[in-house]
Coordinates of C-alpha atoms in Angstrom, one line a residue:
M1 CA 99.0 126.5 162.0
D2 CA 96.2 127.6 159.7
Q3 CA 97.6 125.3 157.1
Y4 CA 97.6 122.4 159.6
W5 CA 94.0 122.9 160.6
R6 CA 92.9 123.2 157.0
A7 CA 94.6 119.9 156.2
S8 CA 93.1 118.5 159.4
L9 CA 89.6 119.5 158.4
L10 CA 90.0 118.0 154.9
R11 CA 91.1 114.7 156.4
H12 CA 88.1 114.8 158.8
M13 CA 85.7 115.3 155.9
V14 CA 87.3 112.6 153.8
G15 CA 87.3 110.2 156.7
L16 CA 83.7 110.8 157.7
L17 CA 82.6 110.4 154.1
M18 CA 84.3 107.0 153.9
V19 CA 82.7 105.9 157.2
M20 CA 79.2 107.0 155.9
A21 CA 79.7 105.2 152.7
A22 CA 80.9 102.0 154.4
A23 CA 78.0 102.2 156.9
S24 CA 75.5 102.4 154.2
A25 CA 76.8 99.1 152.8
S26 CA 76.6 97.3 156.2
L27 CA 74.0 94.6 156.7
W28 CA 71.6 94.8 159.7
S29 CA 70.8 91.5 161.3
P30 CA 67.2 90.9 162.1
A31 CA 66.3 89.8 165.6
A32 CA 67.1 86.1 166.2
G33 CA 63.5 85.4 167.1
A34 CA 60.5 86.8 169.0
A35 CA 61.0 87.5 172.7
E36 CA 59.2 85.2 175.1
D37 CA 56.3 86.6 177.0
N38 CA 57.8 86.4 180.5
G39 CA 55.9 89.2 182.0
E40 CA 58.8 91.7 181.8
A41 CA 58.5 95.1 180.0
P42 CA 59.9 95.0 176.5
A43 CA 63.2 96.6 176.0
T44 CA 63.3 100.2 174.9
P45 CA 64.8 101.1 171.5
A46 CA 67.9 102.5 173.3
E47 CA 68.3 99.4 175.4
S48 CA 67.9 97.2 172.3
S49 CA 70.5 99.2 170.3
A50 CA 72.9 99.2 173.3
G51 CA 72.6 95.4 173.4
R52 CA 73.2 95.0 169.7
R53 CA 76.2 97.3 170.0
S54 CA 77.7 95.2 172.8
A55 CA 77.1 92.0 170.8
A56 CA 78.6 93.5 167.7
Y57 CA 81.7 94.6 169.6
Q58 CA 82.2 91.2 171.1
R59 CA 81.8 89.6 167.7
M60 CA 84.3 92.0 166.2
L61 CA 86.9 91.2 169.0
R62 CA 86.4 87.4 168.5
L63 CA 86.8 87.6 164.8
L64 CA 89.9 89.7 165.0
E65 CA 91.3 87.3 167.6
E66 CA 90.6 84.4 165.2
D67 CA 92.4 86.4 162.4
R68 CA 89.2 86.7 160.4
A69 CA 89.6 90.4 159.8
A70 CA 87.4 90.6 156.7
E71 CA 84.5 89.2 158.6
A72 CA 85.2 91.6 161.5
V73 CA 84.7 94.7 159.3
P74 CA 80.9 94.5 159.2
A75 CA 80.8 94.0 163.0
A76 CA 83.0 97.0 163.5
L77 CA 80.8 99.0 161.1
E78 CA 77.8 98.1 163.1
V79 CA 79.4 99.3 166.3
A80 CA 80.2 102.6 164.7
D81 CA 76.7 103.0 163.3
L82 CA 75.0 102.2 166.6
T83 CA 77.4 104.5 168.5
R84 CA 76.3 107.3 166.2
Q85 CA 72.7 106.5 166.9
L86 CA 73.0 106.1 170.6
E87 CA 75.2 109.2 171.2
P88 CA 74.3 111.6 168.4
D89 CA 75.4 114.6 170.4
D90 CA 78.8 113.2 171.4
E91 CA 81.0 113.1 168.3
A92 CA 84.0 112.2 170.5
A93 CA 82.3 108.8 171.3
L94 CA 83.2 107.8 167.7
V95 CA 87.0 107.9 168.2
T96 CA 87.3 104.4 169.5
P97 CA 84.7 102.8 167.2
L98 CA 86.4 104.4 164.1
S99 CA 89.8 103.3 165.3
N100 CA 88.6 99.7 165.8
L101 CA 86.9 99.8 162.3
A102 CA 90.2 101.0 160.8
T103 CA 92.1 98.3 162.5
A104 CA 89.8 95.6 161.1
Q105 CA 90.1 97.2 157.6
L106 CA 93.9 97.4 158.0
R107 CA 94.1 93.7 158.9
A108 CA 91.8 92.9 156.0
G109 CA 94.1 94.7 153.6
D110 CA 91.8 97.6 152.8
L111 CA 94.5 100.3 153.3
L112 CA 92.5 103.2 151.8
A113 CA 89.5 102.6 154.1
A114 CA 91.8 102.2 157.1
E115 CA 93.6 105.4 156.4
G116 CA 90.3 107.3 156.1
N117 CA 88.9 106.0 159.3
Y118 CA 92.1 106.4 161.3
T119 CA 92.3 110.0 160.0
A120 CA 88.7 110.7 160.9
A121 CA 89.3 109.4 164.5
I122 CA 92.4 111.5 164.8
T123 CA 90.6 114.7 163.6
I124 CA 87.6 114.1 166.0
A125 CA 90.0 113.5 168.9
E126 CA 92.0 116.7 168.1
E127 CA 88.8 118.8 168.0
H128 CA 87.3 117.5 171.2
A129 CA 90.3 116.6 173.4
G130 CA 93.2 118.7 172.0
I131 CA 96.2 118.0 169.9
V132 CA 98.2 116.2 172.7
S133 CA 95.4 114.1 174.0
P134 CA 96.4 110.5 174.8
R135 CA 93.3 109.4 172.8
L136 CA 95.3 110.2 169.7
I137 CA 98.0 107.6 170.3
T138 CA 96.0 104.6 169.2
P139 CA 94.7 106.0 165.8
L140 CA 98.1 107.6 165.1
T141 CA 99.8 104.3 165.7
G142 CA 97.3 102.5 163.4
L143 CA 97.7 105.2 160.8
A144 CA 101.5 104.7 160.9
Q145 CA 101.1 100.9 160.5
T146 CA 98.8 101.6 157.5
Y147 CA 101.4 103.8 155.9
M148 CA 104.1 101.2 156.5
R149 CA 102.0 98.6 154.8
A150 CA 101.5 101.0 151.9
G151 CA 105.2 101.8 151.6
Q152 CA 104.7 105.4 152.6
L153 CA 107.6 105.5 155.0
A154 CA 107.9 109.2 155.5
Q155 CA 104.2 109.5 156.5
A156 CA 104.6 106.4 158.8
T157 CA 107.6 108.0 160.5
E158 CA 105.7 111.3 161.0
S159 CA 102.7 109.5 162.6
Y160 CA 104.9 107.4 164.9
E161 CA 106.9 110.5 165.9
R162 CA 103.8 112.4 166.8
A163 CA 102.4 109.5 168.8
L164 CA 105.7 109.3 170.7
H165 CA 105.6 113.0 171.4
I166 CA 102.1 112.8 172.8
N167 CA 103.1 109.8 174.9
H168 CA 106.0 111.8 176.4
V169 CA 103.8 114.8 177.1
N170 CA 101.3 112.7 179.0
D171 CA 103.4 110.0 180.6
G172 CA 107.0 111.4 180.8
F173 CA 110.1 110.2 179.0
Y174 CA 110.6 106.9 180.9
N175 CA 107.3 105.1 180.6
L176 CA 107.1 101.6 179.2
E177 CA 104.1 102.2 177.0
Q178 CA 106.3 104.0 174.5
F179 CA 108.2 100.8 173.5
P180 CA 105.8 99.7 170.7
L181 CA 106.1 103.2 169.2
R182 CA 109.8 103.0 169.3
D183 CA 109.7 99.6 167.7
G184 CA 107.5 101.0 164.9
L185 CA 110.0 103.9 164.4
T186 CA 112.8 101.3 164.3
E187 CA 111.2 99.5 161.4
S188 CA 110.3 102.7 159.7
Y189 CA 113.8 104.0 159.8
R190 CA 115.3 100.6 158.9
S191 CA 113.1 100.5 155.8
Q192 CA 114.5 103.9 154.9
N193 CA 118.1 102.6 155.4
D194 CA 118.7 104.9 158.3
L195 CA 120.3 102.4 160.6
D196 CA 121.6 105.0 163.0
K197 CA 118.1 106.3 163.9
A198 CA 116.7 102.7 164.0
N199 CA 119.5 101.8 166.5
F200 CA 118.7 104.9 168.6
H201 CA 115.1 103.8 169.2
Q202 CA 116.2 100.3 170.2
A203 CA 119.0 101.4 172.5
A204 CA 116.7 104.0 174.0
Q205 CA 114.5 101.2 175.4
L206 CA 117.5 99.7 177.3
Q207 CA 118.4 103.2 178.7
I208 CA 114.8 103.7 179.8
M209 CA 114.9 100.4 181.7
E210 CA 118.2 101.3 183.3
H211 CA 116.7 104.5 184.5
R212 CA 113.7 102.7 186.0
V213 CA 115.5 99.7 187.7
G214 CA 119.2 100.6 187.8
K215 CA 122.1 99.4 185.7
G216 CA 122.9 96.4 187.8
S217 CA 119.4 95.0 188.1
P218 CA 118.6 91.5 186.7
E219 CA 115.4 93.1 185.4
L220 CA 117.5 94.4 182.6
L221 CA 118.0 91.0 181.1
P222 CA 115.0 91.0 178.8
A223 CA 115.9 94.4 177.5
L224 CA 119.5 93.3 176.8
S225 CA 118.3 90.2 175.0
K226 CA 115.9 92.3 172.8
L227 CA 118.7 94.8 171.9
A228 CA 121.2 92.0 171.1
G229 CA 118.6 90.3 168.9
W230 CA 118.0 93.5 167.0
Y231 CA 121.7 93.9 166.3
E232 CA 122.0 90.3 165.2
R233 CA 119.0 90.6 162.8
T234 CA 120.6 93.6 161.2
G235 CA 124.1 92.1 160.9
Q236 CA 125.7 94.4 163.5
M237 CA 127.7 91.6 165.0
Y238 CA 130.1 93.7 167.0
S239 CA 127.3 95.6 168.7
A240 CA 125.4 92.4 169.4
R241 CA 128.5 90.8 171.0
L242 CA 129.0 93.8 173.3
V243 CA 125.4 93.5 174.5
H244 CA 125.7 89.8 175.1
Q245 CA 128.9 90.5 177.1
D246 CA 127.0 93.0 179.2
T247 CA 124.4 90.2 179.8
A248 CA 127.0 87.7 180.8
R249 CA 128.6 90.2 183.3
L250 CA 125.2 90.9 184.8
I251 CA 124.4 87.2 185.3
A252 CA 127.9 86.4 186.7
A253 CA 127.7 89.3 189.1
G254 CA 124.4 88.0 190.5
K255 CA 124.7 84.3 190.2
G256 CA 128.4 83.4 189.9
E257 CA 130.8 82.6 187.1
N258 CA 129.5 79.0 186.6
D259 CA 125.8 79.5 186.6
P260 CA 123.8 77.7 183.9
A261 CA 122.2 81.0 182.9
L262 CA 125.5 82.0 181.5
V263 CA 125.5 79.4 178.8
E264 CA 123.2 81.1 176.3
P265 CA 124.9 84.5 176.3
L266 CA 128.3 82.8 176.2
I267 CA 127.4 80.8 173.1
A268 CA 126.0 84.0 171.6
I269 CA 129.2 85.8 172.3
A270 CA 131.2 83.0 170.6
S271 CA 128.9 83.1 167.6
G272 CA 129.4 86.9 167.5
Y273 CA 133.2 86.5 167.4
R274 CA 132.8 84.0 164.6
L275 CA 130.4 86.0 162.5
Q276 CA 132.4 89.2 163.0
A277 CA 135.5 87.4 161.8
M278 CA 133.7 86.6 158.6
Q279 CA 132.6 90.2 157.9
A280 CA 134.5 92.8 155.8
P281 CA 138.3 92.8 156.3
T282 CA 139.7 95.3 158.7
A283 CA 143.1 96.9 159.2
D284 CA 143.0 96.3 162.9
P285 CA 144.6 92.9 163.7
M286 CA 142.6 92.7 166.9
Q287 CA 139.4 92.6 164.8
G288 CA 140.6 90.0 162.2
P289 CA 140.0 86.3 162.0
E290 CA 143.4 85.4 163.5
T291 CA 142.3 87.0 166.8
L292 CA 138.5 86.6 166.8
L293 CA 138.3 82.9 166.0
P294 CA 140.6 81.9 168.9
M295 CA 138.5 84.1 171.2
S296 CA 135.4 82.4 170.0
S297 CA 137.0 79.0 170.9
V298 CA 137.8 80.2 174.4
V299 CA 134.3 81.4 175.1
L300 CA 132.7 78.2 173.7
R301 CA 134.9 76.0 175.9
K302 CA 133.7 78.0 178.9
A303 CA 130.1 77.5 177.9
L304 CA 130.5 73.7 177.4
G305 CA 132.4 73.4 180.7
I306 CA 129.4 74.9 182.5
I307 CA 127.0 72.6 180.7
D308 CA 129.0 69.5 181.5
Q309 CA 129.2 70.5 185.2
Q310 CA 125.4 70.2 185.6
P311 CA 124.0 67.0 187.2
E312 CA 121.9 66.4 184.1
P313 CA 123.5 68.4 181.1
D314 CA 120.9 69.8 178.8
P315 CA 121.3 67.9 175.4
L316 CA 119.9 70.8 173.4
Q317 CA 122.3 73.3 174.9
R318 CA 125.2 70.9 174.6
A319 CA 124.4 70.2 170.9
R320 CA 124.1 73.9 170.2
G321 CA 127.6 74.6 171.7
L322 CA 129.0 71.6 169.7
V323 CA 127.5 72.8 166.5
E324 CA 128.9 76.2 167.1
F325 CA 132.3 74.6 167.7
G326 CA 131.9 72.6 164.4
D327 CA 131.1 75.8 162.5
L328 CA 134.0 77.6 164.0
Y329 CA 136.5 74.8 163.2
L330 CA 135.2 74.5 159.7
I331 CA 135.7 78.2 159.0
W332 CA 139.1 78.0 160.8
G333 CA 140.2 75.2 158.4
K334 CA 140.3 72.5 161.1
R335 CA 138.2 70.0 159.3
N336 CA 138.9 67.0 161.5
S337 CA 138.0 68.9 164.7
S338 CA 134.9 70.2 162.9
A339 CA 133.8 66.7 161.9
E340 CA 134.3 65.5 165.5
A341 CA 132.2 68.4 167.0
Y342 CA 129.4 67.8 164.5
A343 CA 129.4 64.0 165.3
D344 CA 129.2 64.7 169.0
A345 CA 126.3 67.1 168.4
W346 CA 124.5 64.5 166.4
R347 CA 124.9 61.9 169.2
A348 CA 123.6 64.4 171.8
L349 CA 120.4 64.8 169.8
S350 CA 120.0 61.1 168.9
G351 CA 118.1 58.5 170.9
N352 CA 115.3 60.8 171.8
D353 CA 112.5 61.4 169.2
D354 CA 111.7 64.7 170.8
L355 CA 115.0 66.1 169.7
A356 CA 114.8 64.9 166.1
A357 CA 113.4 68.2 164.9
Q358 CA 116.3 70.1 166.3
R359 CA 118.8 67.6 164.8
D360 CA 117.2 68.0 161.4
E361 CA 117.4 71.8 161.7
Y362 CA 121.2 71.5 162.2
F363 CA 121.9 68.7 159.8
A364 CA 119.1 67.8 157.4
R365 CA 120.4 70.2 154.7
P366 CA 123.6 72.2 154.1
V367 CA 123.6 75.4 156.1
R368 CA 125.6 78.4 154.7
L369 CA 128.3 79.6 157.1
Y370 CA 130.1 82.1 154.9
W371 CA 128.8 84.1 152.0
S372 CA 130.3 87.0 150.1
P373 CA 127.3 88.0 148.0
A374 CA 127.4 89.3 144.5
P375 CA 126.8 93.1 144.1
P376 CA 123.2 94.2 144.4
V377 CA 123.5 96.6 141.4
Y378 CA 125.4 96.7 138.1
P379 CA 127.6 98.6 137.5
A380 CA 128.8 99.5 140.9
S381 CA 128.4 103.2 140.2
A382 CA 124.6 102.6 140.1
A383 CA 124.6 102.3 143.9
R384 CA 125.3 106.1 144.0
L385 CA 122.3 107.0 141.8
P386 CA 119.4 108.9 143.5
A387 CA 116.5 106.9 144.6
S388 CA 114.3 108.6 142.0
I389 CA 116.2 106.8 139.2
K390 CA 114.7 103.3 138.8
L391 CA 117.0 100.4 137.9
E392 CA 115.9 97.5 135.7
P393 CA 115.4 94.2 137.5
G394 CA 117.9 91.4 136.7
H395 CA 118.5 88.0 138.2
V396 CA 120.8 84.9 138.0
V397 CA 119.9 81.4 139.1
V398 CA 122.7 79.1 139.9
S399 CA 122.7 75.3 140.5
F400 CA 125.4 73.9 142.7
A401 CA 126.5 71.0 144.9
V402 CA 128.2 71.0 148.3
D403 CA 130.7 68.2 149.2
A404 CA 131.2 66.5 152.6
S405 CA 133.7 69.1 153.7
G406 CA 131.2 72.0 153.1
R407 CA 132.9 73.3 150.0
V408 CA 131.0 74.0 146.8
S409 CA 132.1 71.3 144.4
S410 CA 130.3 72.5 141.2
A411 CA 128.2 75.5 140.1
D412 CA 126.5 76.3 136.9
V413 CA 124.2 79.1 135.7
L414 CA 120.7 77.7 135.1
E415 CA 119.1 81.0 134.1
S416 CA 120.0 84.7 133.8
D417 CA 118.3 87.9 132.7
P418 CA 120.0 89.8 131.1
V419 CA 122.1 86.9 129.9
G420 CA 125.8 87.1 130.9
L421 CA 125.6 90.5 132.7
M422 CA 126.2 89.2 136.3
D423 CA 126.7 85.5 135.6
K424 CA 130.4 85.5 136.5
N425 CA 130.0 87.5 139.7
V426 CA 127.2 85.3 141.0
L427 CA 129.1 82.1 140.1
N428 CA 132.2 83.3 141.9
A429 CA 130.2 84.2 145.0
V430 CA 128.6 80.8 145.1
R431 CA 132.0 79.0 144.6
R432 CA 133.6 81.0 147.5
S433 CA 130.8 80.1 150.0
L434 CA 131.2 77.6 152.8
Y435 CA 128.5 75.3 154.2
R436 CA 127.9 73.1 157.2
P437 CA 127.5 69.9 155.3
R438 CA 124.4 67.7 155.4
H439 CA 124.7 64.7 157.7
V440 CA 123.2 61.2 157.5
D441 CA 123.6 58.8 160.5
G442 CA 126.1 61.2 162.0
A443 CA 128.4 61.5 159.0
A444 CA 128.8 64.4 156.6
V445 CA 127.6 63.6 153.0
P446 CA 127.7 65.5 149.7
T447 CA 124.5 67.2 148.5
A448 CA 123.6 68.0 144.9
G449 CA 120.7 69.8 143.3
L450 CA 121.0 73.0 145.3
S451 CA 120.0 76.3 143.8
L452 CA 120.4 80.0 144.5
R453 CA 118.7 83.0 142.9
H454 CA 120.4 86.4 143.0
D455 CA 118.3 89.5 142.2
Y456 CA 119.9 92.8 141.3
G457 CA 119.2 96.1 139.6
Y458 CA 121.0 97.4 136.6
R459 CA 121.1 100.5 134.4
L460 CA 120.0 100.1 130.8
E461 CA 123.1 101.8 129.4
A462 CA 125.2 99.3 131.2
R463 CA 123.6 96.5 129.3
E464 CA 124.5 98.0 125.9

């Protein structure tokens, strides 16, 4: 404990020194003009300072809202200076102004100053309100964000974990205010390649909502959607599909098996089956393409059936389902069925200029559907090296073309460094890839002049 307080005092001193140095550089604005003689008594110095502080605070908020953080820093400095003048005997009054100043500095990219002022705010709050005061949560969160920006992941995790602990002490284990802290921890652990802990903090949010509203409540739908999105962004397609299935069951239980609200989760489930089928091979035949692709087809037909039952089918939803069908059939090797589905989707999005942007997103350029990337390191044994051993950066740039069937028709190395080290691996990866072809006037066409850059790390001795 003594060691903790010594470190805390040191942080306090450093933070306050930085605030004082920054304050000395701040510019004081002169009065806009002389006050009119309206018979009222002139404002006292304290009233004048309080007014300037309020104006500076509002200016800071406005500039931050307008994403003009560098301009907000002087206003935040002025608030801190005036708070120190107006409340000289109440050091605790500086906690919020210092946190706001640090936030402006963080957004402006001055990480060192932000760290100093968040640390000063934390130390003052500890000394005046205790080590589990809820006033610590805001500066601790800001300090964690600062460490994340600086790539200091262990320190970021420590700050987020402490903020979460304080949140639990004050508000219990099931409050909703903890979600941003758990999101921060998710990104911190993800950046450290600890996906299990990152998953825990996302799944915990769904469990908290279940505790508050019950497992069968429709209020769970946003939490389910958020968790599924997390799994999709991190390539955990099996877990994402399971969450989408829970979503579909919840909707069906409340609204029936043919409710339009089922369309989006059904399409997501079908997409999950398709993407899972294209991941690493598995010994389980129930998890292989021969099982998963037909299951995707069944779910997609259900989704399109619900869409077509509506008095006025949503063209965007219908096109999305048809594009998913086209992707599925192309991967499945059913090229004629794929071309027909894509053509139907094109027609669904044509004739209405408002839908042109969505049509372009699907068809204006080739979209990669399957990709088995080249290794990220060379040789493969380099992946087992400790993080302290730095690998040399290498890259390969490949030019290629995609034909009307979505296959790569030609591929050549444009540039590589080191020359020849990974050229063959990257070329083979590009040649094995599969794309949704570009379409013009509803028909698939070939596309040339595409390029791909693959960056990797290698060991010096592997080059020799």
